[in-house]
Amino acid sequence: MTPQNNWVSLLLDWFDRSKRELPWREVKPRNPYHVWVSEIMLQQTRTETVKEYFIRWMQQFPTVEKLASSEEETVLRAWQGLGYYSRARNLLKAAREIMIHEQGKVPSDPEVLRKLPGIGEYTAGAIASMAYGVPVPAVDGNLLRVLARLYAVRDDVLSTSGKKKIGTLAESVIPSARPGDFNEAMMDLGADICIPKKPRCEKCPLMGCCQAYAKGMTEELPVRRRRQTQKVYYAACLFARQEGRVLLHRCPAKGLLASLWELPTFLAVSEEESRALAAEAAGAPLENPVWSHKHVFTHVIWYMTAYPVVLRDKQFEERGDYCWAAPEDYRRLPLCGPCERFFKDIRNGTETELFR
């Protein structure tokens, strides 16, 4: 048994009635630059969060040319709070390549798109189909989940064979007349109805076509490999003040927080070790902490603690990757997520005391 042949029509009819109102969908015909930026922002980030960021981004960087001519620090500051900052760096790199090699026009060919920094198979398919009408699927988690249930695919959808099987299914059904709408409809259906746990089958326009529903397997599918176990680290942060300024450290150009600013931070596998490293760097025993925070990255958890310190020498000042930042500075600099959270928390009624 296979799904009825008319399920694509049912899906598009539902999409026409129920599609989400999103700022990157407002311009008709679709703007390739808008599609590209929105899809990059939506990676690992909730749609509701992306809406405001997208609007502000387009006010600051309305065109590929404007983005390409901007400084990296400015771009990272605009991205601050979205996390996974390599996405912003790749947007900037790709914009500069587009200005040089594509005369400022976002390419329509998926193969050309995939050669740009930060654009993989999914994003290339999204841009090509939604902005240019190229009949190519955008295979993301939503499409994998919907088709795995619709066709009762029992392969691990994150395995090479599972992705290939579902990609082939998508290629066989994507309508040449409305490929972009098909891909967006699959996204909306997966986001609102065919959700990972406890799908809302009673609201699904494809319920009568779904093999998983017919076989009572909607909560068993899709099959996904277990997530990688998260590693846990402890981070002791030095909160050093000097005449209303705070000591900040710029992270190395490569790594998890590449080129972002943070409080001087000492990472270890135990709380005692991280605190000892921080105390050694400060040159004095640490006082009671003023802040603690659990920060979750994709496969890493940091348990963070900030300790107030008074530095008695210039061991930090003499290095180029440290600076004393006044409030107007650290509100301008691209801060890493934990550091941004730190300043947000301490501004909540205690800033005067902490910055004496």
PDB file of N, CA and C in Angstrom, residues 1 3-15 17 146-147 149-151 182 185-186 189-190 193-194 200-214 218:
ATOM      1  N   MET A   1       0.851  -1.202   0.000  1.00  0.00           N
ATOM      2  CA  MET A   1       0.000   0.000   0.000  1.00  0.00           C
ATOM      3  C   MET A   1       0.884   1.249   0.000  1.00  0.00           C
ATOM      4  N   PRO A   3       0.637   5.777  -0.248  1.00  0.00           N
ATOM      5  CA  PRO A   3      -0.316   6.882  -0.102  1.00  0.00           C
ATOM      6  C   PRO A   3      -1.036   7.197  -1.412  1.00  0.00           C
ATOM      7  N   GLN A   4      -2.242   7.685  -1.276  1.00  0.00           N
ATOM      8  CA  GLN A   4      -3.010   8.047  -2.465  1.00  0.00           C
ATOM      9  C   GLN A   4      -2.244   9.092  -3.272  1.00  0.00           C
ATOM     10  N   ASN A   5      -2.422   9.028  -4.572  1.00  0.00           N
ATOM     11  CA  ASN A   5      -1.676   9.912  -5.462  1.00  0.00           C
ATOM     12  C   ASN A   5      -2.031  11.382  -5.290  1.00  0.00           C
ATOM     13  N   ASN A   6      -3.171  11.662  -4.675  1.00  0.00           N
ATOM     14  CA  ASN A   6      -3.609  13.053  -4.585  1.00  0.00           C
ATOM     15  C   ASN A   6      -3.133  13.739  -3.309  1.00  0.00           C
ATOM     16  N   TRP A   7      -2.233  13.123  -2.550  1.00  0.00           N
ATOM     17  CA  TRP A   7      -1.863  13.728  -1.276  1.00  0.00           C
ATOM     18  C   TRP A   7      -1.133  15.058  -1.452  1.00  0.00           C
ATOM     19  N   VAL A   8      -0.396  15.220  -2.548  1.00  0.00           N
ATOM     20  CA  VAL A   8       0.292  16.493  -2.775  1.00  0.00           C
ATOM     21  C   VAL A   8      -0.729  17.610  -2.979  1.00  0.00           C
ATOM     22  N   SER A   9      -1.784  17.333  -3.723  1.00  0.00           N
ATOM     23  CA  SER A   9      -2.842  18.334  -3.920  1.00  0.00           C
ATOM     24  C   SER A   9      -3.521  18.674  -2.596  1.00  0.00           C
ATOM     25  N   LEU A  10      -3.777  17.657  -1.773  1.00  0.00           N
ATOM     26  CA  LEU A  10      -4.381  17.904  -0.459  1.00  0.00           C
ATOM     27  C   LEU A  10      -3.468  18.773   0.398  1.00  0.00           C
ATOM     28  N   LEU A  11      -2.167  18.497   0.323  1.00  0.00           N
ATOM     29  CA  LEU A  11      -1.196  19.273   1.096  1.00  0.00           C
ATOM     30  C   LEU A  11      -1.190  20.733   0.655  1.00  0.00           C
ATOM     31  N   LEU A  12      -1.147  20.981  -0.652  1.00  0.00           N
ATOM     32  CA  LEU A  12      -1.092  22.357  -1.147  1.00  0.00           C
ATOM     33  C   LEU A  12      -2.390  23.105  -0.885  1.00  0.00           C
ATOM     34  N   ASP A  13      -3.533  22.408  -0.966  1.00  0.00           N
ATOM     35  CA  ASP A  13      -4.812  23.040  -0.626  1.00  0.00           C
ATOM     36  C   ASP A  13      -4.809  23.481   0.841  1.00  0.00           C
ATOM     37  N   TRP A  14      -4.295  22.608   1.702  1.00  0.00           N
ATOM     38  CA  TRP A  14      -4.204  22.944   3.130  1.00  0.00           C
ATOM     39  C   TRP A  14      -3.266  24.131   3.334  1.00  0.00           C
ATOM     40  N   PHE A  15      -2.149  24.137   2.625  1.00  0.00           N
ATOM     41  CA  PHE A  15      -1.177  25.217   2.755  1.00  0.00           C
ATOM     42  C   PHE A  15      -1.784  26.548   2.337  1.00  0.00           C
ATOM     43  N   ARG A  17      -4.755  27.475   2.617  1.00  0.00           N
ATOM     44  CA  ARG A  17      -5.708  27.908   3.646  1.00  0.00           C
ATOM     45  C   ARG A  17      -5.020  28.259   4.963  1.00  0.00           C
ATOM     46  N   VAL A 146       7.662  13.877   8.060  1.00  0.00           N
ATOM     47  CA  VAL A 146       6.374  13.741   7.386  1.00  0.00           C
ATOM     48  C   VAL A 146       6.390  12.572   6.400  1.00  0.00           C
ATOM     49  N   LEU A 147       7.417  12.499   5.579  1.00  0.00           N
ATOM     50  CA  LEU A 147       7.455  11.422   4.585  1.00  0.00           C
ATOM     51  C   LEU A 147       7.715  10.064   5.223  1.00  0.00           C
ATOM     52  N   ARG A 149       6.522   9.070   8.026  1.00  0.00           N
ATOM     53  CA  ARG A 149       5.218   8.624   8.505  1.00  0.00           C
ATOM     54  C   ARG A 149       4.274   8.341   7.348  1.00  0.00           C
ATOM     55  N   LEU A 150       4.274   9.207   6.372  1.00  0.00           N
ATOM     56  CA  LEU A 150       3.348   9.049   5.253  1.00  0.00           C
ATOM     57  C   LEU A 150       3.574   7.731   4.530  1.00  0.00           C
ATOM     58  N   TYR A 151       4.846   7.352   4.341  1.00  0.00           N
ATOM     59  CA  TYR A 151       5.182   6.125   3.616  1.00  0.00           C
ATOM     60  C   TYR A 151       5.639   4.995   4.539  1.00  0.00           C
ATOM     61  N   PHE A 182       5.409  23.550  -2.068  1.00  0.00           N
ATOM     62  CA  PHE A 182       5.459  22.172  -1.563  1.00  0.00           C
ATOM     63  C   PHE A 182       6.432  22.087  -0.389  1.00  0.00           C
ATOM     64  N   ALA A 185       5.086  23.955   2.577  1.00  0.00           N
ATOM     65  CA  ALA A 185       3.945  23.244   3.151  1.00  0.00           C
ATOM     66  C   ALA A 185       4.417  22.083   4.018  1.00  0.00           C
ATOM     67  N   MET A 186       5.454  21.383   3.563  1.00  0.00           N
ATOM     68  CA  MET A 186       6.002  20.295   4.364  1.00  0.00           C
ATOM     69  C   MET A 186       6.579  20.828   5.673  1.00  0.00           C
ATOM     70  N   LEU A 189       3.566  21.840   7.935  1.00  0.00           N
ATOM     71  CA  LEU A 189       2.878  20.646   8.430  1.00  0.00           C
ATOM     72  C   LEU A 189       3.703  19.984   9.526  1.00  0.00           C
ATOM     73  N   GLY A 190       5.015  19.885   9.306  1.00  0.00           N
ATOM     74  CA  GLY A 190       5.878  19.277  10.304  1.00  0.00           C
ATOM     75  C   GLY A 190       6.017  20.115  11.564  1.00  0.00           C
ATOM     76  N   ILE A 193       1.659  20.294  12.920  1.00  0.00           N
ATOM     77  CA  ILE A 193       0.758  19.140  13.010  1.00  0.00           C
ATOM     78  C   ILE A 193       1.516  17.828  13.129  1.00  0.00           C
ATOM     79  N   CYS A 194       2.381  17.532  12.186  1.00  0.00           N
ATOM     80  CA  CYS A 194       3.135  16.274  12.198  1.00  0.00           C
ATOM     81  C   CYS A 194       4.396  16.465  13.037  1.00  0.00           C
ATOM     82  N   ARG A 200      -0.542  15.654  15.826  1.00  0.00           N
ATOM     83  CA  ARG A 200      -1.957  16.040  15.870  1.00  0.00           C
ATOM     84  C   ARG A 200      -2.680  15.502  14.627  1.00  0.00           C
ATOM     85  N   CYS A 201      -2.770  14.188  14.574  1.00  0.00           N
ATOM     86  CA  CYS A 201      -3.280  13.518  13.367  1.00  0.00           C
ATOM     87  C   CYS A 201      -4.699  13.937  13.008  1.00  0.00           C
ATOM     88  N   GLU A 202      -5.510  14.216  14.018  1.00  0.00           N
ATOM     89  CA  GLU A 202      -6.901  14.578  13.750  1.00  0.00           C
ATOM     90  C   GLU A 202      -7.018  15.885  12.980  1.00  0.00           C
ATOM     91  N   LYS A 203      -5.964  16.716  12.990  1.00  0.00           N
ATOM     92  CA  LYS A 203      -5.967  17.970  12.247  1.00  0.00           C
ATOM     93  C   LYS A 203      -5.228  17.885  10.918  1.00  0.00           C
ATOM     94  N   CYS A 204      -4.679  16.719  10.618  1.00  0.00           N
ATOM     95  CA  CYS A 204      -3.797  16.592   9.458  1.00  0.00           C
ATOM     96  C   CYS A 204      -4.578  16.391   8.160  1.00  0.00           C
ATOM     97  N   PRO A 205      -4.282  17.187   7.138  1.00  0.00           N
ATOM     98  CA  PRO A 205      -4.983  17.026   5.852  1.00  0.00           C
ATOM     99  C   PRO A 205      -4.612  15.722   5.144  1.00  0.00           C
ATOM    100  N   LEU A 206      -3.543  15.068   5.598  1.00  0.00           N
ATOM    101  CA  LEU A 206      -3.074  13.837   4.955  1.00  0.00           C
ATOM    102  C   LEU A 206      -3.386  12.590   5.785  1.00  0.00           C
ATOM    103  N   MET A 207      -4.223  12.725   6.792  1.00  0.00           N
ATOM    104  CA  MET A 207      -4.500  11.600   7.677  1.00  0.00           C
ATOM    105  C   MET A 207      -4.985  10.372   6.903  1.00  0.00           C
ATOM    106  N   GLY A 208      -5.858  10.581   5.917  1.00  0.00           N
ATOM    107  CA  GLY A 208      -6.406   9.458   5.152  1.00  0.00           C
ATOM    108  C   GLY A 208      -5.404   8.810   4.219  1.00  0.00           C
ATOM    109  N   CYS A 209      -4.247   9.454   4.012  1.00  0.00           N
ATOM    110  CA  CYS A 209      -3.220   8.921   3.115  1.00  0.00           C
ATOM    111  C   CYS A 209      -2.034   8.335   3.866  1.00  0.00           C
ATOM    112  N   CYS A 210      -2.005   8.496   5.180  1.00  0.00           N
ATOM    113  CA  CYS A 210      -0.806   8.211   5.967  1.00  0.00           C
ATOM    114  C   CYS A 210      -0.728   6.751   6.384  1.00  0.00           C
ATOM    115  N   GLN A 211       0.332   6.081   5.960  1.00  0.00           N
ATOM    116  CA  GLN A 211       0.510   4.680   6.320  1.00  0.00           C
ATOM    117  C   GLN A 211       0.791   4.513   7.807  1.00  0.00           C
ATOM    118  N   ALA A 212       1.553   5.416   8.389  1.00  0.00           N
ATOM    119  CA  ALA A 212       1.850   5.309   9.820  1.00  0.00           C
ATOM    120  C   ALA A 212       0.569   5.420  10.634  1.00  0.00           C
ATOM    121  N   TYR A 213      -0.328   6.309  10.252  1.00  0.00           N
ATOM    122  CA  TYR A 213      -1.598   6.452  10.959  1.00  0.00           C
ATOM    123  C   TYR A 213      -2.438   5.193  10.805  1.00  0.00           C
ATOM    124  N   ALA A 214      -2.494   4.672   9.587  1.00  0.00           N
ATOM    125  CA  ALA A 214      -3.289   3.466   9.336  1.00  0.00           C
ATOM    126  C   ALA A 214      -2.770   2.275  10.127  1.00  0.00           C
ATOM    127  N   THR A 218       2.348   6.117  14.374  1.00  0.00           N
ATOM    128  CA  THR A 218       2.727   7.530  14.286  1.00  0.00           C
ATOM    129  C   THR A 218       3.735   7.946  15.359  1.00  0.00           C
TER     130      THR A 218
END
